[in-house]
Amino acid sequence: MRIARNDFARLLQQVVKAVNSRNTIPVLGTLRLEASGGALTVTATDLDLEISGSIEAEGDYIGCIDARMLAGAVGKFKGDEVTIEADGDDAVIKSGRSRFKMQTIPVGDFPTMDGGKFGATLALDLAALFAPVAFAMSVEDARYYLNGIYMHPVDGKLVAVATDGHRLSANSVDVPHEQPTAVFEGIIIPTKTVNLLPKGEVTVDISDAKIRITDGKTTILSKLIDCVFPDYQRVIPSGNDKNIVFDNATMRDAADRVALASNERGRAVKMTITEGVCDLTVRGDAEGTDSVSVDYSGEEVNIGFNSRYVVDVLGALPPGDVNMAVADGGSPALLTSDKAPSQRIVIMPMRV
Amino acid sequence: MTKPRPYMPSNGTEGDWFESQWCADCHHDDYDNDVYCALLSKAHCGDQPDEWIYRDDKPTCTAFRDASKPMPIPRCPDTLEMFPE
């Protein structure tokens, strides 16, 4: 089999992301290569996720080759072409003056994920929908149902939500009427799949247990998290009547500065908001104070947040004015920006 | 519950292999940033780390934290919960 080295290297870089660096099952550390009919298809899986992609190729070949070694070697080859030939149980890979002989695993051992029946098909920029919410995905194994992004259709829109129980970010996008979004219930897309999404418009097929994302000749097939996502809508406050408007970068920088005074035991930044000004105070190993000009005229508000959360949520909102709506010091705050009307962020307060 | 079988490399070559499989990609050992794994140091002194065991008959470090993923940050105990359990 003969293939263009650059195309092959690019394909391997995409596909190899599905391979876990530590596998107790040897075949999961390999890539399945199958060339026939003028195309080479490369597939990798970790049993929860499968990535496959195709490029043009001359000749036939089939075999499973160590993923890291193959991707590393092809990436460093100097030749314009790569040839792969079977030599008994081994594969001989040549390019320019380089020659590698690698062990293979029988293709029959390579697990394939059955896609099943897909009920809904959408065409959208999934990466752009998820980008403003991905920061809020939980990393805790105990709450595995939060280790991903929840996506569901609501009134002609697709809403993506991520939360770790302290922060919540929701973003939505309009979906053209001809797309049958209503035929799927909410789904939870795992973190690893979210992190592998290609940029730009993709075709998304959804079944009860899997999601398939197709970008040109590359396909990601992933299991969904089989669990119920919490009723997030009830924690998005609707009656917060105290609206404080501030510049995103100014507040983020101030929170980041005063956080230097915090320690591992206490990361609370106390915000005292009075007419036209928000004073930030952190008491940890040292005491740090700062103040930011705000557009607010009402009774004094005292509220505390984890300083890291403040920096994170403001980083997920666009530059410019941010509106923080609060009710009191013990209730969640809602952050929005006129520049991102489809985005809502909720942050829980901290005892200070 | 049965106690896991402890693992200790039997020679330097095996130790190098184990380090390349685990420590090289772990948050706990980052030579470039002066972060040194306490377990690795303990093993270099000839002491058995409790976290080095056989799992599925393969040498494993249970303290491994994949450096390609963000290090999990301990949950803030003072922030109120959105979804109390």
Short mmCIF file of C-alpha atoms in Angstrom, two decimals:
data_model
loop_
_atom_site.label_atom_id
_atom_site.label_comp_id
_atom_site.label_asym_id
_atom_site.label_seq_id
_atom_site.Cartn_x
_atom_site.Cartn_y
_atom_site.Cartn_z
CA MET A 1 0.00 0.00 0.00
CA ARG A 2 1.29 3.46 -0.91
CA ILE A 3 0.13 6.78 0.60
CA ALA A 4 1.17 10.44 0.66
CA ARG A 5 3.16 11.00 3.86
CA ASN A 6 1.70 14.42 4.78
CA ASP A 7 -1.90 13.24 4.44
CA PHE A 8 -1.11 10.08 6.38
CA ALA A 9 0.65 11.98 9.18
CA ARG A 10 -2.28 14.40 9.48
CA LEU A 11 -4.79 11.55 9.60
CA LEU A 12 -2.80 9.68 12.23
CA GLN A 13 -2.58 12.78 14.43
CA GLN A 14 -6.38 13.05 14.41
CA VAL A 15 -7.15 9.38 14.94
CA VAL A 16 -4.50 8.60 17.56
CA LYS A 17 -6.29 10.90 20.05
CA ALA A 18 -8.76 8.10 20.73
CA VAL A 19 -5.98 5.84 22.02
CA ASN A 20 -5.45 5.86 25.77
CA SER A 21 -1.80 6.13 26.73
CA ARG A 22 -2.16 3.22 29.17
CA ASN A 23 -3.96 0.15 27.97
CA THR A 24 -4.29 -3.19 29.67
CA ILE A 25 -5.72 -4.61 26.41
CA PRO A 26 -2.91 -4.53 23.80
CA VAL A 27 -5.17 -4.16 20.74
CA LEU A 28 -6.52 -0.86 22.13
CA GLY A 29 -3.03 0.57 21.77
CA THR A 30 -3.11 -0.05 18.02
CA LEU A 31 -4.62 1.54 14.94
CA ARG A 32 -6.64 -0.57 12.54
CA LEU A 33 -5.51 0.11 8.98
CA GLU A 34 -7.52 -1.11 6.03
CA ALA A 35 -6.66 -0.10 2.49
CA SER A 36 -8.75 -1.21 -0.47
CA GLY A 37 -10.51 0.35 -3.44
CA GLY A 38 -8.20 3.36 -3.52
CA ALA A 39 -8.74 4.45 0.11
CA LEU A 40 -7.05 3.81 3.42
CA THR A 41 -9.25 3.88 6.52
CA VAL A 42 -7.56 4.22 9.91
CA THR A 43 -9.55 3.51 13.09
CA ALA A 44 -8.73 3.87 16.78
CA THR A 45 -10.87 3.15 19.82
CA ASP A 46 -10.81 3.11 23.60
CA LEU A 47 -14.13 1.18 23.69
CA ASP A 48 -16.04 4.35 24.66
CA LEU A 49 -15.00 6.36 21.64
CA GLU A 50 -13.98 5.48 18.11
CA ILE A 51 -12.32 7.79 15.60
CA SER A 52 -11.88 6.81 11.99
CA GLY A 53 -10.70 8.68 8.93
CA SER A 54 -9.89 7.99 5.30
CA ILE A 55 -7.37 9.19 2.73
CA GLU A 56 -6.51 8.15 -0.81
CA ALA A 57 -4.19 5.17 -1.10
CA GLU A 58 -2.86 2.81 -3.72
CA GLY A 59 -2.91 -0.92 -3.11
CA ASP A 60 -4.31 -3.11 -0.37
CA TYR A 61 -3.35 -3.66 3.26
CA ILE A 62 -5.07 -4.72 6.45
CA GLY A 63 -3.59 -4.90 9.96
CA CYS A 64 -3.41 -3.37 13.44
CA ILE A 65 -0.17 -1.48 14.17
CA ASP A 66 1.01 0.15 17.43
CA ALA A 67 -0.55 3.61 17.41
CA ARG A 68 2.13 5.70 19.11
CA MET A 69 4.99 4.10 17.22
CA LEU A 70 3.31 4.43 13.83
CA ALA A 71 2.18 8.03 14.39
CA GLY A 72 5.61 8.97 15.74
CA ALA A 73 7.51 7.35 12.87
CA VAL A 74 5.29 8.75 10.10
CA GLY A 75 5.50 12.20 11.66
CA LYS A 76 9.30 12.08 11.46
CA PHE A 77 9.72 10.47 8.06
CA LYS A 78 11.39 12.63 5.43
CA GLY A 79 10.03 10.92 2.31
CA ASP A 80 7.00 12.15 0.36
CA GLU A 81 5.38 8.73 0.38
CA VAL A 82 4.91 5.93 2.87
CA THR A 83 4.55 2.29 1.92
CA ILE A 84 3.22 -0.41 4.23
CA GLU A 85 3.55 -4.08 3.43
CA ALA A 86 2.69 -7.20 5.39
CA ASP A 87 5.62 -9.46 6.26
CA GLY A 88 4.20 -12.45 8.07
CA ASP A 89 2.85 -11.15 11.39
CA ASP A 90 4.77 -7.90 11.00
CA ALA A 91 4.27 -4.74 8.99
CA VAL A 92 7.15 -3.16 7.09
CA ILE A 93 6.80 0.61 6.86
CA LYS A 94 9.10 2.50 4.50
CA SER A 95 9.53 6.13 3.59
CA GLY A 96 12.57 7.62 1.87
CA ARG A 97 15.57 5.81 3.34
CA SER A 98 13.75 4.87 6.57
CA ARG A 99 12.45 1.38 7.20
CA PHE A 100 10.53 0.15 10.24
CA LYS A 101 9.38 -3.34 10.99
CA MET A 102 6.54 -3.38 13.53
CA GLN A 103 4.55 -6.18 15.10
CA THR A 104 0.89 -6.33 14.21
CA ILE A 105 -2.18 -7.69 15.95
CA PRO A 106 -4.82 -9.64 13.98
CA VAL A 107 -7.62 -7.33 12.80
CA GLY A 108 -10.17 -9.80 14.12
CA ASP A 109 -9.12 -8.77 17.65
CA PHE A 110 -9.87 -5.09 17.01
CA PRO A 111 -13.19 -4.13 18.63
CA THR A 112 -15.68 -2.19 16.56
CA MET A 113 -18.39 0.02 18.01
CA ASP A 114 -21.84 -0.61 16.63
CA GLY A 115 -23.41 2.71 15.80
CA GLY A 116 -26.98 1.39 15.98
CA LYS A 117 -29.89 3.37 14.61
CA PHE A 118 -29.52 7.13 14.62
CA GLY A 119 -32.81 8.96 15.06
CA ALA A 120 -31.73 12.58 14.67
CA THR A 121 -29.37 14.29 12.26
CA LEU A 122 -28.18 17.86 12.62
CA ALA A 123 -25.69 20.06 10.84
CA LEU A 124 -24.11 22.64 13.14
CA ASP A 125 -20.89 24.05 14.57
CA LEU A 126 -20.88 21.89 17.68
CA ALA A 127 -17.46 23.14 18.86
CA ALA A 128 -18.70 26.76 18.82
CA LEU A 129 -21.84 25.78 20.77
CA PHE A 130 -19.80 23.96 23.41
CA ALA A 131 -16.84 26.36 23.71
CA PRO A 132 -18.45 28.80 26.21
CA VAL A 133 -19.70 26.02 28.51
CA ALA A 134 -16.91 23.42 28.46
CA PHE A 135 -15.01 25.09 31.34
CA ALA A 136 -17.82 24.17 33.74
CA MET A 137 -17.68 20.41 33.12
CA SER A 138 -17.05 18.47 36.30
CA VAL A 139 -13.89 16.40 36.66
CA GLU A 140 -15.11 14.44 39.68
CA ASP A 141 -15.53 10.72 39.13
CA ALA A 142 -18.22 10.57 41.83
CA ARG A 143 -20.60 12.74 39.78
CA TYR A 144 -19.90 11.12 36.42
CA TYR A 145 -23.16 12.42 34.99
CA LEU A 146 -21.64 15.91 35.14
CA ASN A 147 -18.45 14.81 33.33
CA GLY A 148 -19.63 16.15 30.01
CA ILE A 149 -22.00 18.55 28.27
CA TYR A 150 -25.76 18.12 28.31
CA MET A 151 -27.43 19.02 25.02
CA HIS A 152 -31.15 19.17 24.42
CA PRO A 153 -33.58 20.86 22.04
CA VAL A 154 -35.85 23.59 23.43
CA ASP A 155 -38.28 25.60 21.31
CA GLY A 156 -36.30 25.49 18.08
CA LYS A 157 -32.99 25.99 19.84
CA LEU A 158 -30.26 23.59 20.86
CA VAL A 159 -29.10 24.26 24.40
CA ALA A 160 -25.74 23.07 25.74
CA VAL A 161 -25.20 23.03 29.51
CA ALA A 162 -22.25 22.10 31.70
CA THR A 163 -21.97 22.31 35.45
CA ASP A 164 -19.82 21.06 38.28
CA GLY A 165 -22.43 21.95 40.89
CA HIS A 166 -20.70 25.22 41.78
CA ARG A 167 -20.69 26.86 38.36
CA LEU A 168 -23.11 26.38 35.50
CA SER A 169 -22.82 27.62 31.94
CA ALA A 170 -25.54 27.37 29.31
CA ASN A 171 -25.32 28.36 25.66
CA SER A 172 -27.83 27.99 22.86
CA VAL A 173 -28.01 28.19 19.10
CA ASP A 174 -30.95 28.50 16.73
CA VAL A 175 -31.54 25.45 14.61
CA PRO A 176 -33.17 25.78 11.16
CA HIS A 177 -36.70 24.40 11.10
CA GLU A 178 -35.91 21.70 8.55
CA GLN A 179 -33.62 19.99 11.04
CA PRO A 180 -35.53 17.44 13.16
CA THR A 181 -34.05 18.38 16.50
CA ALA A 182 -37.16 17.42 18.43
CA VAL A 183 -36.68 13.69 17.88
CA PHE A 184 -34.03 13.30 20.55
CA GLU A 185 -34.22 13.69 24.28
CA GLY A 186 -31.40 15.34 26.16
CA ILE A 187 -28.02 13.67 25.81
CA ILE A 188 -24.79 13.94 27.82
CA ILE A 189 -21.65 14.01 25.69
CA PRO A 190 -18.54 12.85 27.59
CA THR A 191 -15.61 15.19 28.25
CA LYS A 192 -13.15 13.29 26.06
CA THR A 193 -15.49 13.56 23.07
CA VAL A 194 -16.08 17.26 23.73
CA ASN A 195 -12.33 17.86 23.76
CA LEU A 196 -11.91 16.10 20.40
CA LEU A 197 -14.56 18.04 18.48
CA PRO A 198 -13.37 19.49 15.17
CA LYS A 199 -13.92 23.19 14.55
CA GLY A 200 -16.54 24.30 12.04
CA GLU A 201 -19.80 22.80 10.88
CA VAL A 202 -20.14 19.06 11.33
CA THR A 203 -22.88 16.51 10.80
CA VAL A 204 -24.20 15.11 14.07
CA ASP A 205 -26.18 11.88 14.28
CA ILE A 206 -27.75 10.96 17.59
CA SER A 207 -29.11 7.67 18.85
CA ASP A 208 -30.26 6.65 22.32
CA ALA A 209 -26.79 5.62 23.42
CA LYS A 210 -24.32 7.14 20.93
CA ILE A 211 -23.39 10.25 19.03
CA ARG A 212 -21.65 10.29 15.66
CA ILE A 213 -19.86 13.43 14.50
CA THR A 214 -18.76 13.54 10.87
CA ASP A 215 -16.35 16.13 9.53
CA GLY A 216 -15.50 15.39 5.92
CA LYS A 217 -13.82 12.00 5.90
CA THR A 218 -13.28 11.84 9.67
CA THR A 219 -15.88 10.32 11.97
CA ILE A 220 -16.07 10.32 15.76
CA LEU A 221 -18.44 7.74 17.24
CA SER A 222 -18.87 8.06 20.98
CA LYS A 223 -20.95 6.49 23.70
CA LEU A 224 -23.13 8.93 25.62
CA ILE A 225 -23.22 9.15 29.39
CA ASP A 226 -26.20 7.01 30.32
CA CYS A 227 -27.61 9.02 33.19
CA VAL A 228 -30.13 11.71 34.00
CA PHE A 229 -28.77 15.26 34.01
CA PRO A 230 -30.00 17.31 36.97
CA ASP A 231 -32.85 19.77 36.45
CA TYR A 232 -30.52 22.68 35.76
CA GLN A 233 -33.27 25.15 34.86
CA ARG A 234 -34.41 25.43 38.46
CA VAL A 235 -31.01 26.74 39.57
CA ILE A 236 -30.89 29.53 36.98
CA PRO A 237 -32.22 32.47 38.98
CA SER A 238 -35.03 34.46 37.41
CA GLY A 239 -35.84 36.96 40.14
CA ASN A 240 -32.44 38.49 40.91
CA ASP A 241 -33.24 42.20 41.03
CA LYS A 242 -29.87 43.76 41.82
CA ASN A 243 -28.01 44.29 38.57
CA ILE A 244 -24.34 45.17 38.76
CA VAL A 245 -22.56 46.02 35.51
CA PHE A 246 -18.76 45.98 35.28
CA ASP A 247 -15.99 45.61 32.75
CA ASN A 248 -15.06 41.97 32.35
CA ALA A 249 -11.28 42.34 32.10
CA THR A 250 -11.09 44.88 34.95
CA MET A 251 -13.03 42.64 37.36
CA ARG A 252 -11.17 39.49 36.30
CA ASP A 253 -7.79 41.13 36.77
CA ALA A 254 -8.81 42.49 40.19
CA ALA A 255 -10.12 39.08 41.33
CA ASP A 256 -6.95 37.43 40.07
CA ARG A 257 -4.79 39.98 41.95
CA VAL A 258 -6.51 39.74 45.30
CA ALA A 259 -6.57 35.93 45.01
CA LEU A 260 -2.80 36.04 45.57
CA ALA A 261 -3.58 36.65 49.24
CA SER A 262 -5.66 33.47 49.48
CA ASN A 263 -4.42 30.11 50.63
CA GLU A 264 -5.43 26.49 50.11
CA ARG A 265 -7.93 26.65 52.98
CA GLY A 266 -9.66 29.80 51.89
CA ARG A 267 -10.08 31.10 48.38
CA ALA A 268 -13.03 33.36 49.16
CA VAL A 269 -13.17 36.78 47.61
CA LYS A 270 -15.71 38.97 49.37
CA MET A 271 -17.42 41.53 47.16
CA THR A 272 -18.93 44.57 48.85
CA ILE A 273 -20.97 46.39 46.24
CA THR A 274 -22.14 49.90 46.91
CA GLU A 275 -23.13 52.71 44.58
CA GLY A 276 -20.60 52.85 41.73
CA VAL A 277 -17.96 50.63 43.31
CA CYS A 278 -17.26 46.99 44.15
CA ASP A 279 -14.64 46.35 46.83
CA LEU A 280 -12.93 42.98 46.71
CA THR A 281 -11.32 41.51 49.82
CA VAL A 282 -9.43 38.28 50.32
CA ARG A 283 -8.21 37.13 53.72
CA GLY A 284 -5.85 34.18 53.70
CA ASP A 285 -2.18 34.09 54.60
CA ALA A 286 -2.30 37.80 53.89
CA GLU A 287 -5.06 40.30 53.22
CA GLY A 288 -5.61 41.70 49.73
CA THR A 289 -8.07 44.39 48.72
CA ASP A 290 -8.91 46.00 45.42
CA SER A 291 -11.82 47.89 43.96
CA VAL A 292 -13.55 48.07 40.61
CA SER A 293 -15.90 50.71 39.24
CA VAL A 294 -19.37 49.32 38.65
CA ASP A 295 -22.65 50.61 37.33
CA TYR A 296 -24.95 50.03 40.31
CA SER A 297 -27.20 52.13 42.45
CA GLY A 298 -29.05 50.34 45.18
CA GLU A 299 -28.64 49.01 48.67
CA GLU A 300 -25.29 47.53 49.68
CA VAL A 301 -24.71 43.94 48.60
CA ASN A 302 -22.22 41.61 50.29
CA ILE A 303 -21.47 38.37 48.51
CA GLY A 304 -18.53 35.97 48.43
CA PHE A 305 -17.25 33.66 45.73
CA ASN A 306 -14.36 31.31 45.25
CA SER A 307 -11.85 33.59 43.51
CA ARG A 308 -10.88 30.87 41.03
CA TYR A 309 -14.51 30.51 39.97
CA VAL A 310 -14.80 34.26 39.40
CA VAL A 311 -11.74 34.22 37.13
CA ASP A 312 -13.02 31.13 35.27
CA VAL A 313 -16.54 32.37 34.60
CA LEU A 314 -15.41 35.82 33.50
CA GLY A 315 -12.92 34.15 31.16
CA ALA A 316 -15.83 32.35 29.50
CA LEU A 317 -17.70 35.58 28.79
CA PRO A 318 -16.74 37.97 25.95
CA PRO A 319 -14.75 41.17 26.66
CA GLY A 320 -16.77 44.26 27.55
CA ASP A 321 -19.59 44.82 30.00
CA VAL A 322 -20.86 41.96 32.13
CA ASN A 323 -24.14 42.07 34.04
CA MET A 324 -24.16 40.27 37.38
CA ALA A 325 -27.66 39.84 38.77
CA VAL A 326 -27.87 38.96 42.46
CA ALA A 327 -30.66 38.65 45.02
CA ASP A 328 -28.64 38.46 48.24
CA GLY A 329 -25.39 37.12 49.60
CA GLY A 330 -26.68 33.57 49.99
CA SER A 331 -28.21 33.04 46.54
CA PRO A 332 -26.67 32.18 43.17
CA ALA A 333 -25.59 35.01 40.88
CA LEU A 334 -26.46 35.14 37.18
CA LEU A 335 -23.87 36.54 34.79
CA THR A 336 -24.73 37.61 31.26
CA SER A 337 -23.27 39.78 28.53
CA ASP A 338 -25.07 41.72 25.80
CA LYS A 339 -22.36 40.53 23.41
CA ALA A 340 -23.32 36.88 24.04
CA PRO A 341 -27.10 36.93 24.50
CA SER A 342 -27.36 33.15 24.17
CA GLN A 343 -25.04 32.53 27.10
CA ARG A 344 -25.95 32.38 30.81
CA ILE A 345 -23.59 31.60 33.65
CA VAL A 346 -24.59 30.84 37.22
CA ILE A 347 -22.09 30.90 40.06
CA MET A 348 -22.85 29.76 43.58
CA PRO A 349 -21.84 31.99 46.49
CA MET A 350 -19.41 31.05 49.21
CA ARG A 351 -19.70 31.45 52.94
CA VAL A 352 -17.46 34.39 53.86
CA MET B 1 -11.02 -7.55 50.10
CA THR B 2 -7.67 -9.01 49.09
CA LYS B 3 -4.67 -6.78 49.46
CA PRO B 4 -3.17 -5.93 46.05
CA ARG B 5 0.18 -7.54 45.21
CA PRO B 6 2.90 -4.89 45.52
CA TYR B 7 5.05 -4.14 42.48
CA MET B 8 8.71 -3.14 42.56
CA PRO B 9 10.99 -3.14 39.50
CA SER B 10 13.54 -5.91 39.79
CA ASN B 11 16.34 -3.97 38.12
CA GLY B 12 17.20 -0.57 36.68
CA THR B 13 16.09 -1.40 33.15
CA GLU B 14 12.67 -2.48 34.38
CA GLY B 15 12.54 0.64 36.54
CA ASP B 16 13.28 2.82 33.51
CA TRP B 17 10.52 1.07 31.61
CA PHE B 18 8.03 1.57 34.46
CA GLU B 19 8.94 5.26 34.72
CA SER B 20 8.51 5.71 30.97
CA GLN B 21 5.07 4.06 31.14
CA TRP B 22 3.77 5.98 34.16
CA CYS B 23 5.94 8.71 35.66
CA ALA B 24 6.83 10.33 32.33
CA ASP B 25 3.18 11.28 31.73
CA CYS B 26 2.20 12.02 35.33
CA HIS B 27 1.39 15.32 37.05
CA HIS B 28 3.32 14.21 40.12
CA ASP B 29 6.69 14.15 38.36
CA ASP B 30 7.64 17.13 36.20
CA TYR B 31 11.40 17.49 36.10
CA ASP B 32 11.28 20.68 33.98
CA ASN B 33 9.26 22.47 36.66
CA ASP B 34 11.07 21.06 39.70
CA VAL B 35 8.17 18.79 40.65
CA TYR B 36 9.42 15.46 41.95
CA CYS B 37 7.25 12.49 42.82
CA ALA B 38 7.57 11.37 46.42
CA LEU B 39 6.78 7.77 45.46
CA LEU B 40 9.50 7.71 42.85
CA SER B 41 12.01 9.12 45.31
CA LYS B 42 10.94 6.48 47.85
CA ALA B 43 11.41 3.71 45.27
CA HIS B 44 14.83 5.07 44.28
CA CYS B 45 15.81 4.65 47.94
CA GLY B 46 14.73 1.00 47.77
CA ASP B 47 11.47 1.38 49.71
CA GLN B 48 8.24 -0.09 48.40
CA PRO B 49 5.58 2.54 47.52
CA ASP B 50 2.11 1.29 48.52
CA GLU B 51 0.72 2.78 45.32
CA TRP B 52 2.83 0.54 43.06
CA ILE B 53 0.84 -2.64 42.64
CA TYR B 54 -0.10 -5.29 40.12
CA ARG B 55 -3.49 -4.65 38.56
CA ASP B 56 -4.70 -7.17 35.97
CA ASP B 57 -1.23 -8.71 36.33
CA LYS B 58 0.35 -5.49 35.05
CA PRO B 59 2.52 -3.06 37.03
CA THR B 60 0.40 -0.03 37.93
CA CYS B 61 0.76 3.20 39.89
CA THR B 62 -2.54 4.00 41.60
CA ALA B 63 -1.41 7.58 42.27
CA PHE B 64 -0.97 8.27 38.55
CA ARG B 65 -2.56 11.51 37.33
CA ASP B 66 -2.47 11.93 33.56
CA ALA B 67 -0.42 15.04 32.76
CA SER B 68 -2.28 15.49 29.46
CA LYS B 69 -5.45 16.25 31.43
CA PRO B 70 -5.94 19.08 33.93
CA MET B 71 -5.06 18.11 37.48
CA PRO B 72 -8.33 17.72 39.40
CA ILE B 73 -8.67 20.62 41.82
CA PRO B 74 -10.12 19.76 45.24
CA ARG B 75 -13.76 20.76 45.47
CA CYS B 76 -14.32 24.04 47.29
CA PRO B 77 -15.91 23.03 50.63
CA ASP B 78 -17.33 26.48 51.37
CA THR B 79 -19.21 27.14 48.13
CA LEU B 80 -22.91 26.33 48.36
CA GLU B 81 -24.08 23.38 46.27
CA MET B 82 -26.44 23.81 43.33
CA PHE B 83 -27.65 20.24 43.57
CA PRO B 84 -27.37 19.20 47.23
CA GLU B 85 -27.35 15.41 47.66
#
